[in-house]
């Protein structure tokens, strides 16, 4: 599961920036998250697969029938892993496709083709969910709006024992904020629709639904990773590694103070 989350972050970074970099390594703080510690293995592995498959999709400029078939198979596998993992994949791929079309100023014909491709990928999984799988009995829907709102900080990562650690997200946002003020921040605009879709879904996700509990804690870590790889700090190559290392060490050191 952790390997898939890290691979997904690296592939998405490559797709957005057309280069390999060290910045996706910081994703480990978000990959080791609440579902990981609470052994929601089916979702954790599924979400990692969703990130990795979305990275492969974003890297493929030419969408061949083989690519579509592979993504359709991934969607079916994710359905049997966890419904929320399939939702992560759908939101990621749809958002990235919207960003690609917007960034390239695609024609209506190209947009229609992209919509048909996305429909073809997810239609078999949707039919399987509707007609083949037994659904959990509805036990009521419960929302934890405050937790959803603060989810990026409260559920982004865990350190040591099973306790919420807001430091990785805070460190990431602080670093990006300082870089922006210094004019050293670049943002991949094609990732913004995906971030928006995932963020809205994170805020609207119930805590309890379809006989499942703790649903709201599954999306924040994915949102954090997408935010992490959609922006980069522009510094001289010789300073990139020390900067990242310093940020990682500061995050670990700060998180260890409470223990």
PDB file of C-alpha atoms in Angstrom:
ATOM      1  CA  UNK A   1       0.000   0.000   0.000  1.00  0.00           C
ATOM      2  CA  UNK A   2       2.723   2.495   0.937  1.00  0.00           C
ATOM      3  CA  UNK A   3       4.670   1.653  -2.212  1.00  0.00           C
ATOM      4  CA  UNK A   4       1.588   2.330  -4.353  1.00  0.00           C
ATOM      5  CA  UNK A   5       0.926   5.693  -2.662  1.00  0.00           C
ATOM      6  CA  UNK A   6       4.539   6.752  -3.220  1.00  0.00           C
ATOM      7  CA  UNK A   7       4.574   5.504  -6.819  1.00  0.00           C
ATOM      8  CA  UNK A   8       1.320   7.343  -7.495  1.00  0.00           C
ATOM      9  CA  UNK A   9       2.719  10.615  -6.134  1.00  0.00           C
ATOM     10  CA  UNK A  10       5.884  10.235  -8.235  1.00  0.00           C
ATOM     11  CA  UNK A  11       3.989   9.413 -11.441  1.00  0.00           C
ATOM     12  CA  UNK A  12       1.541  12.292 -10.993  1.00  0.00           C
ATOM     13  CA  UNK A  13       4.440  14.672 -10.367  1.00  0.00           C
ATOM     14  CA  UNK A  14       6.117  13.394 -13.530  1.00  0.00           C
ATOM     15  CA  UNK A  15       2.910  13.852 -15.531  1.00  0.00           C
ATOM     16  CA  UNK A  16       2.401  17.418 -14.314  1.00  0.00           C
ATOM     17  CA  UNK A  17       5.985  18.673 -14.469  1.00  0.00           C
ATOM     18  CA  UNK A  18       7.600  16.381 -17.066  1.00  0.00           C
ATOM     19  CA  UNK A  19      10.498  15.652 -14.753  1.00  0.00           C
ATOM     20  CA  UNK A  20      11.411  13.360 -11.895  1.00  0.00           C
ATOM     21  CA  UNK A  21      12.025  15.081  -8.577  1.00  0.00           C
ATOM     22  CA  UNK A  22      12.497  14.519  -4.877  1.00  0.00           C
ATOM     23  CA  UNK A  23       9.425  16.466  -3.816  1.00  0.00           C
ATOM     24  CA  UNK A  24       7.050  13.453  -4.071  1.00  0.00           C
ATOM     25  CA  UNK A  25       9.098  11.720  -1.344  1.00  0.00           C
ATOM     26  CA  UNK A  26       7.380  14.044   1.143  1.00  0.00           C
ATOM     27  CA  UNK A  27       4.189  12.126   0.296  1.00  0.00           C
ATOM     28  CA  UNK A  28       5.219   9.431   2.791  1.00  0.00           C
ATOM     29  CA  UNK A  29       3.830  11.636   5.577  1.00  0.00           C
ATOM     30  CA  UNK A  30       0.402  11.474   3.943  1.00  0.00           C
ATOM     31  CA  UNK A  31       0.641   7.836   2.862  1.00  0.00           C
ATOM     32  CA  UNK A  32       1.087   6.811   6.510  1.00  0.00           C
ATOM     33  CA  UNK A  33      -2.387   8.009   7.435  1.00  0.00           C
ATOM     34  CA  UNK A  34      -5.359   7.106   9.594  1.00  0.00           C
ATOM     35  CA  UNK A  35      -6.653   4.282   7.339  1.00  0.00           C
ATOM     36  CA  UNK A  36      -3.133   2.825   7.348  1.00  0.00           C
ATOM     37  CA  UNK A  37      -2.866   2.800  11.147  1.00  0.00           C
ATOM     38  CA  UNK A  38      -6.404   1.526  11.606  1.00  0.00           C
ATOM     39  CA  UNK A  39      -5.740  -1.330   9.171  1.00  0.00           C
ATOM     40  CA  UNK A  40      -8.293  -0.318   6.531  1.00  0.00           C
ATOM     41  CA  UNK A  41      -6.061  -2.293   4.189  1.00  0.00           C
ATOM     42  CA  UNK A  42      -8.606  -2.722   1.410  1.00  0.00           C
ATOM     43  CA  UNK A  43      -9.064   1.040   1.107  1.00  0.00           C
ATOM     44  CA  UNK A  44      -5.399   1.929   1.693  1.00  0.00           C
ATOM     45  CA  UNK A  45      -4.127  -0.414  -1.022  1.00  0.00           C
ATOM     46  CA  UNK A  46      -7.014   0.571  -3.302  1.00  0.00           C
ATOM     47  CA  UNK A  47      -6.335   4.302  -2.906  1.00  0.00           C
ATOM     48  CA  UNK A  48      -2.645   3.700  -3.655  1.00  0.00           C
ATOM     49  CA  UNK A  49      -3.610   1.790  -6.796  1.00  0.00           C
ATOM     50  CA  UNK A  50      -5.955   4.645  -7.745  1.00  0.00           C
ATOM     51  CA  UNK A  51      -3.138   7.190  -7.412  1.00  0.00           C
ATOM     52  CA  UNK A  52      -0.737   5.035  -9.428  1.00  0.00           C
ATOM     53  CA  UNK A  53      -3.261   4.318 -12.190  1.00  0.00           C
ATOM     54  CA  UNK A  54      -4.208   8.007 -12.363  1.00  0.00           C
ATOM     55  CA  UNK A  55      -0.511   8.833 -12.770  1.00  0.00           C
ATOM     56  CA  UNK A  56      -0.202   6.350 -15.641  1.00  0.00           C
ATOM     57  CA  UNK A  57      -3.348   7.789 -17.225  1.00  0.00           C
ATOM     58  CA  UNK A  58      -2.005  11.342 -16.978  1.00  0.00           C
ATOM     59  CA  UNK A  59       1.309  10.294 -18.551  1.00  0.00           C
ATOM     60  CA  UNK A  60      -0.361   8.695 -21.573  1.00  0.00           C
ATOM     61  CA  UNK A  61      -0.799  11.360 -24.202  1.00  0.00           C
ATOM     62  CA  UNK A  62      -2.295   8.881 -26.665  1.00  0.00           C
ATOM     63  CA  UNK A  63      -5.245   6.947 -25.214  1.00  0.00           C
ATOM     64  CA  UNK A  64      -5.048   3.619 -27.051  1.00  0.00           C
ATOM     65  CA  UNK A  65      -7.650   0.825 -26.705  1.00  0.00           C
ATOM     66  CA  UNK A  66      -5.121  -1.049 -24.563  1.00  0.00           C
ATOM     67  CA  UNK A  67      -4.866   1.927 -22.195  1.00  0.00           C
ATOM     68  CA  UNK A  68      -8.658   2.164 -21.924  1.00  0.00           C
ATOM     69  CA  UNK A  69      -8.920  -1.579 -21.289  1.00  0.00           C
ATOM     70  CA  UNK A  70      -6.262  -1.400 -18.568  1.00  0.00           C
ATOM     71  CA  UNK A  71      -7.986   1.524 -16.828  1.00  0.00           C
ATOM     72  CA  UNK A  72     -11.347  -0.295 -17.050  1.00  0.00           C
ATOM     73  CA  UNK A  73      -9.772  -3.309 -15.352  1.00  0.00           C
ATOM     74  CA  UNK A  74      -8.288  -1.051 -12.668  1.00  0.00           C
ATOM     75  CA  UNK A  75     -11.732   0.447 -12.012  1.00  0.00           C
ATOM     76  CA  UNK A  76     -13.211  -3.040 -11.557  1.00  0.00           C
ATOM     77  CA  UNK A  77     -10.386  -4.077  -9.220  1.00  0.00           C
ATOM     78  CA  UNK A  78     -10.893  -0.917  -7.169  1.00  0.00           C
ATOM     79  CA  UNK A  79     -14.608  -1.632  -6.881  1.00  0.00           C
ATOM     80  CA  UNK A  80     -13.781  -4.910  -5.175  1.00  0.00           C
ATOM     81  CA  UNK A  81     -11.129  -3.230  -3.012  1.00  0.00           C
ATOM     82  CA  UNK A  82     -13.316  -0.438  -1.662  1.00  0.00           C
ATOM     83  CA  UNK A  83     -16.024   1.787  -3.104  1.00  0.00           C
ATOM     84  CA  UNK A  84     -14.217   4.896  -1.834  1.00  0.00           C
ATOM     85  CA  UNK A  85     -11.038   3.801  -3.636  1.00  0.00           C
ATOM     86  CA  UNK A  86     -13.026   3.676  -6.860  1.00  0.00           C
ATOM     87  CA  UNK A  87     -14.400   7.140  -6.069  1.00  0.00           C
ATOM     88  CA  UNK A  88     -10.836   8.450  -5.581  1.00  0.00           C
ATOM     89  CA  UNK A  89      -9.843   7.053  -8.972  1.00  0.00           C
ATOM     90  CA  UNK A  90     -12.912   8.511 -10.687  1.00  0.00           C
ATOM     91  CA  UNK A  91     -12.388  11.958  -9.169  1.00  0.00           C
ATOM     92  CA  UNK A  92      -8.665  11.963  -9.954  1.00  0.00           C
ATOM     93  CA  UNK A  93      -9.002  10.852 -13.563  1.00  0.00           C
ATOM     94  CA  UNK A  94     -11.985  13.102 -14.261  1.00  0.00           C
ATOM     95  CA  UNK A  95     -10.312  16.133 -12.680  1.00  0.00           C
ATOM     96  CA  UNK A  96      -7.007  15.550 -14.462  1.00  0.00           C
ATOM     97  CA  UNK A  97      -8.832  15.128 -17.773  1.00  0.00           C
ATOM     98  CA  UNK A  98     -10.726  18.379 -17.209  1.00  0.00           C
ATOM     99  CA  UNK A  99      -7.429  20.109 -16.458  1.00  0.00           C
ATOM    100  CA  UNK A 100      -5.788  18.675 -19.565  1.00  0.00           C
ATOM    101  CA  UNK A 101      -8.639  19.780 -21.814  1.00  0.00           C
ATOM    102  CA  UNK A 102      -8.713  23.243 -20.256  1.00  0.00           C
ATOM    103  CA  UNK A 103      -4.924  23.660 -20.413  1.00  0.00           C
ATOM    104  CA  UNK A 104      -4.728  22.564 -24.061  1.00  0.00           C
ATOM    105  CA  UNK A 105      -7.805  24.600 -25.085  1.00  0.00           C
ATOM    106  CA  UNK A 106      -9.414  21.473 -26.494  1.00  0.00           C
ATOM    107  CA  UNK A 107     -12.237  21.617 -29.000  1.00  0.00           C
ATOM    108  CA  UNK A 108     -15.756  20.387 -28.298  1.00  0.00           C
ATOM    109  CA  UNK A 109     -15.025  17.276 -30.307  1.00  0.00           C
ATOM    110  CA  UNK A 110     -11.997  16.481 -28.158  1.00  0.00           C
ATOM    111  CA  UNK A 111     -14.009  17.113 -24.990  1.00  0.00           C
ATOM    112  CA  UNK A 112     -16.780  14.793 -26.224  1.00  0.00           C
ATOM    113  CA  UNK A 113     -14.230  12.075 -26.973  1.00  0.00           C
ATOM    114  CA  UNK A 114     -12.722  12.434 -23.513  1.00  0.00           C
ATOM    115  CA  UNK A 115     -16.179  12.100 -21.963  1.00  0.00           C
ATOM    116  CA  UNK A 116     -16.838   8.929 -23.957  1.00  0.00           C
ATOM    117  CA  UNK A 117     -13.494   7.471 -22.862  1.00  0.00           C
ATOM    118  CA  UNK A 118     -14.214   8.194 -19.198  1.00  0.00           C
ATOM    119  CA  UNK A 119     -17.694   6.688 -19.546  1.00  0.00           C
ATOM    120  CA  UNK A 120     -16.226   3.548 -21.091  1.00  0.00           C
ATOM    121  CA  UNK A 121     -13.731   3.195 -18.228  1.00  0.00           C
ATOM    122  CA  UNK A 122     -16.250   3.425 -15.408  1.00  0.00           C
ATOM    123  CA  UNK A 123     -19.400   1.943 -16.944  1.00  0.00           C
ATOM    124  CA  UNK A 124     -18.523  -1.726 -16.229  1.00  0.00           C
ATOM    125  CA  UNK A 125     -17.700  -0.930 -12.591  1.00  0.00           C
ATOM    126  CA  UNK A 126     -20.927   1.070 -12.224  1.00  0.00           C
ATOM    127  CA  UNK A 127     -22.982  -1.801 -13.660  1.00  0.00           C
ATOM    128  CA  UNK A 128     -21.214  -4.326 -11.431  1.00  0.00           C
ATOM    129  CA  UNK A 129     -21.902  -2.213  -8.357  1.00  0.00           C
ATOM    130  CA  UNK A 130     -25.553  -1.737  -9.294  1.00  0.00           C
ATOM    131  CA  UNK A 131     -26.464  -5.292 -10.286  1.00  0.00           C
ATOM    132  CA  UNK A 132     -23.837  -7.785  -9.056  1.00  0.00           C
ATOM    133  CA  UNK A 133     -22.741  -6.683  -5.597  1.00  0.00           C
ATOM    134  CA  UNK A 134     -24.672  -6.881  -2.363  1.00  0.00           C
ATOM    135  CA  UNK A 135     -24.929  -3.415  -0.837  1.00  0.00           C
ATOM    136  CA  UNK A 136     -24.544  -2.674   2.842  1.00  0.00           C
ATOM    137  CA  UNK A 137     -27.810  -2.044   4.637  1.00  0.00           C
ATOM    138  CA  UNK A 138     -28.516   1.629   5.155  1.00  0.00           C
ATOM    139  CA  UNK A 139     -28.133   2.513   8.836  1.00  0.00           C
ATOM    140  CA  UNK A 140     -28.572   6.250   8.489  1.00  0.00           C
ATOM    141  CA  UNK A 141     -26.220   8.983   7.356  1.00  0.00           C
ATOM    142  CA  UNK A 142     -24.153  11.018   9.782  1.00  0.00           C
ATOM    143  CA  UNK A 143     -21.948  14.037   9.041  1.00  0.00           C
ATOM    144  CA  UNK A 144     -19.081  15.455  11.061  1.00  0.00           C
ATOM    145  CA  UNK A 145     -18.815  18.815   9.339  1.00  0.00           C
ATOM    146  CA  UNK A 146     -16.080  20.260  11.558  1.00  0.00           C
ATOM    147  CA  UNK A 147     -13.878  17.195  11.117  1.00  0.00           C
ATOM    148  CA  UNK A 148     -14.441  17.337   7.373  1.00  0.00           C
ATOM    149  CA  UNK A 149     -13.482  21.004   7.310  1.00  0.00           C
ATOM    150  CA  UNK A 150     -10.291  20.422   9.308  1.00  0.00           C
ATOM    151  CA  UNK A 151      -9.628  17.058   7.701  1.00  0.00           C
ATOM    152  CA  UNK A 152      -6.463  18.075   5.865  1.00  0.00           C
ATOM    153  CA  UNK A 153      -4.812  18.932   9.175  1.00  0.00           C
ATOM    154  CA  UNK A 154      -6.422  16.348  11.453  1.00  0.00           C
ATOM    155  CA  UNK A 155      -6.299  13.323   9.194  1.00  0.00           C
ATOM    156  CA  UNK A 156      -3.396  13.986   6.874  1.00  0.00           C
ATOM    157  CA  UNK A 157      -0.886  11.814   8.689  1.00  0.00           C
ATOM    158  CA  UNK A 158      -0.037  10.049  11.920  1.00  0.00           C
ATOM    159  CA  UNK A 159       3.189  10.027  13.914  1.00  0.00           C
ATOM    160  CA  UNK A 160       4.246   7.508  16.539  1.00  0.00           C
ATOM    161  CA  UNK A 161       1.122   6.240  18.243  1.00  0.00           C
ATOM    162  CA  UNK A 162      -2.304   6.510  16.667  1.00  0.00           C
ATOM    163  CA  UNK A 163      -2.808  10.234  17.137  1.00  0.00           C
ATOM    164  CA  UNK A 164      -3.533  12.903  14.579  1.00  0.00           C
ATOM    165  CA  UNK A 165      -0.581  14.924  13.428  1.00  0.00           C
ATOM    166  CA  UNK A 166      -1.228  18.253  11.669  1.00  0.00           C
ATOM    167  CA  UNK A 167       2.468  19.021  11.123  1.00  0.00           C
ATOM    168  CA  UNK A 168       3.060  17.563   7.624  1.00  0.00           C
ATOM    169  CA  UNK A 169       0.195  19.515   6.067  1.00  0.00           C
ATOM    170  CA  UNK A 170       1.149  22.641   8.014  1.00  0.00           C
ATOM    171  CA  UNK A 171       4.795  22.340   6.925  1.00  0.00           C
ATOM    172  CA  UNK A 172       3.802  21.842   3.293  1.00  0.00           C
ATOM    173  CA  UNK A 173       1.435  24.815   3.248  1.00  0.00           C
ATOM    174  CA  UNK A 174       3.924  27.017   5.107  1.00  0.00           C
ATOM    175  CA  UNK A 175       6.706  26.157   2.667  1.00  0.00           C
ATOM    176  CA  UNK A 176       4.469  26.861  -0.307  1.00  0.00           C
ATOM    177  CA  UNK A 177       3.285  30.116   1.271  1.00  0.00           C
ATOM    178  CA  UNK A 178       6.830  31.364   1.844  1.00  0.00           C
ATOM    179  CA  UNK A 179       7.841  30.335  -1.671  1.00  0.00           C
ATOM    180  CA  UNK A 180       4.835  32.184  -3.108  1.00  0.00           C
ATOM    181  CA  UNK A 181       5.730  35.373  -1.253  1.00  0.00           C
ATOM    182  CA  UNK A 182       9.289  35.078  -2.544  1.00  0.00           C
ATOM    183  CA  UNK A 183       8.098  34.530  -6.118  1.00  0.00           C
ATOM    184  CA  UNK A 184       9.553  31.007  -6.139  1.00  0.00           C
ATOM    185  CA  UNK A 185       6.356  28.950  -6.433  1.00  0.00           C
ATOM    186  CA  UNK A 186       5.012  27.346  -9.604  1.00  0.00           C
ATOM    187  CA  UNK A 187       1.543  25.777  -9.796  1.00  0.00           C
ATOM    188  CA  UNK A 188       0.417  23.169 -12.331  1.00  0.00           C
ATOM    189  CA  UNK A 189      -2.884  24.680 -13.411  1.00  0.00           C
ATOM    190  CA  UNK A 190      -4.005  21.433 -15.037  1.00  0.00           C
ATOM    191  CA  UNK A 191      -4.211  19.839 -11.576  1.00  0.00           C
ATOM    192  CA  UNK A 192      -6.567  22.457 -10.137  1.00  0.00           C
ATOM    193  CA  UNK A 193      -9.837  20.800 -11.293  1.00  0.00           C
ATOM    194  CA  UNK A 194      -8.801  17.515  -9.678  1.00  0.00           C
ATOM    195  CA  UNK A 195      -7.924  19.293  -6.426  1.00  0.00           C
ATOM    196  CA  UNK A 196     -11.273  21.101  -6.498  1.00  0.00           C
ATOM    197  CA  UNK A 197     -13.259  17.897  -7.112  1.00  0.00           C
ATOM    198  CA  UNK A 198     -11.467  15.997  -4.349  1.00  0.00           C
ATOM    199  CA  UNK A 199     -11.688  18.892  -1.895  1.00  0.00           C
ATOM    200  CA  UNK A 200     -15.439  19.294  -2.428  1.00  0.00           C
ATOM    201  CA  UNK A 201     -15.933  15.535  -2.107  1.00  0.00           C
ATOM    202  CA  UNK A 202     -13.872  15.557   1.098  1.00  0.00           C
ATOM    203  CA  UNK A 203     -16.037  18.288   2.619  1.00  0.00           C
ATOM    204  CA  UNK A 204     -19.298  16.569   1.634  1.00  0.00           C
ATOM    205  CA  UNK A 205     -18.376  12.981   2.535  1.00  0.00           C
ATOM    206  CA  UNK A 206     -20.456  11.644   5.453  1.00  0.00           C
ATOM    207  CA  UNK A 207     -18.850   9.980   8.442  1.00  0.00           C
ATOM    208  CA  UNK A 208     -21.393   7.148   8.393  1.00  0.00           C
ATOM    209  CA  UNK A 209     -23.281   5.780   5.374  1.00  0.00           C
ATOM    210  CA  UNK A 210     -24.162   2.447   3.735  1.00  0.00           C
ATOM    211  CA  UNK A 211     -23.364   0.612   7.000  1.00  0.00           C
ATOM    212  CA  UNK A 212     -19.795   1.984   6.917  1.00  0.00           C
ATOM    213  CA  UNK A 213     -18.191   4.273   9.510  1.00  0.00           C
ATOM    214  CA  UNK A 214     -15.255   6.664   9.413  1.00  0.00           C
ATOM    215  CA  UNK A 215     -15.779   7.334   5.731  1.00  0.00           C
ATOM    216  CA  UNK A 216     -14.836  11.000   6.088  1.00  0.00           C
ATOM    217  CA  UNK A 217     -11.215  10.206   7.055  1.00  0.00           C
ATOM    218  CA  UNK A 218     -10.332   8.579   3.750  1.00  0.00           C
ATOM    219  CA  UNK A 219     -10.032  11.515   1.336  1.00  0.00           C
ATOM    220  CA  UNK A 220      -7.932  14.166   3.146  1.00  0.00           C
ATOM    221  CA  UNK A 221      -4.611  12.366   2.650  1.00  0.00           C
ATOM    222  CA  UNK A 222      -5.288  12.073  -1.089  1.00  0.00           C
ATOM    223  CA  UNK A 223      -6.082  15.801  -1.258  1.00  0.00           C
ATOM    224  CA  UNK A 224      -2.805  16.568   0.531  1.00  0.00           C
ATOM    225  CA  UNK A 225      -0.769  14.471  -1.896  1.00  0.00           C
ATOM    226  CA  UNK A 226      -2.397  16.131  -4.880  1.00  0.00           C
ATOM    227  CA  UNK A 227      -1.657  19.555  -3.389  1.00  0.00           C
ATOM    228  CA  UNK A 228       1.926  18.452  -2.750  1.00  0.00           C
ATOM    229  CA  UNK A 229       2.692  17.431  -6.309  1.00  0.00           C
ATOM    230  CA  UNK A 230       0.707  20.176  -8.058  1.00  0.00           C
ATOM    231  CA  UNK A 231       3.043  22.929  -6.841  1.00  0.00           C
ATOM    232  CA  UNK A 232       6.799  23.114  -6.704  1.00  0.00           C
ATOM    233  CA  UNK A 233       9.349  25.472  -5.213  1.00  0.00           C
ATOM    234  CA  UNK A 234      11.697  26.837  -7.856  1.00  0.00           C
ATOM    235  CA  UNK A 235      15.249  26.955  -6.522  1.00  0.00           C
ATOM    236  CA  UNK A 236      18.673  26.196  -7.922  1.00  0.00           C
ATOM    237  CA  UNK A 237      19.202  22.436  -8.373  1.00  0.00           C
ATOM    238  CA  UNK A 238      21.957  22.371  -5.736  1.00  0.00           C
ATOM    239  CA  UNK A 239      19.522  23.684  -3.120  1.00  0.00           C
ATOM    240  CA  UNK A 240      16.593  21.362  -3.871  1.00  0.00           C
ATOM    241  CA  UNK A 241      17.860  18.350  -1.942  1.00  0.00           C
ATOM    242  CA  UNK A 242      18.959  20.315   1.191  1.00  0.00           C
ATOM    243  CA  UNK A 243      15.647  22.188   1.176  1.00  0.00           C
ATOM    244  CA  UNK A 244      13.570  19.016   0.991  1.00  0.00           C
ATOM    245  CA  UNK A 245      15.757  17.256   3.550  1.00  0.00           C
ATOM    246  CA  UNK A 246      15.470  20.183   5.929  1.00  0.00           C
ATOM    247  CA  UNK A 247      11.700  20.238   5.580  1.00  0.00           C
ATOM    248  CA  UNK A 248      11.455  16.500   6.250  1.00  0.00           C
ATOM    249  CA  UNK A 249      13.797  16.655   9.266  1.00  0.00           C
ATOM    250  CA  UNK A 250      11.937  19.654  10.717  1.00  0.00           C
ATOM    251  CA  UNK A 251       8.626  17.847  10.338  1.00  0.00           C
ATOM    252  CA  UNK A 252       9.894  14.693  12.014  1.00  0.00           C
ATOM    253  CA  UNK A 253      11.596  16.627  14.809  1.00  0.00           C
ATOM    254  CA  UNK A 254       8.504  18.731  15.503  1.00  0.00           C
ATOM    255  CA  UNK A 255       6.270  15.673  15.507  1.00  0.00           C
ATOM    256  CA  UNK A 256       8.495  13.902  18.020  1.00  0.00           C
ATOM    257  CA  UNK A 257       8.254  16.685  20.615  1.00  0.00           C
ATOM    258  CA  UNK A 258       4.903  15.485  21.977  1.00  0.00           C
ATOM    259  CA  UNK A 259       6.400  12.071  22.684  1.00  0.00           C
TER     260      UNK A 259
END
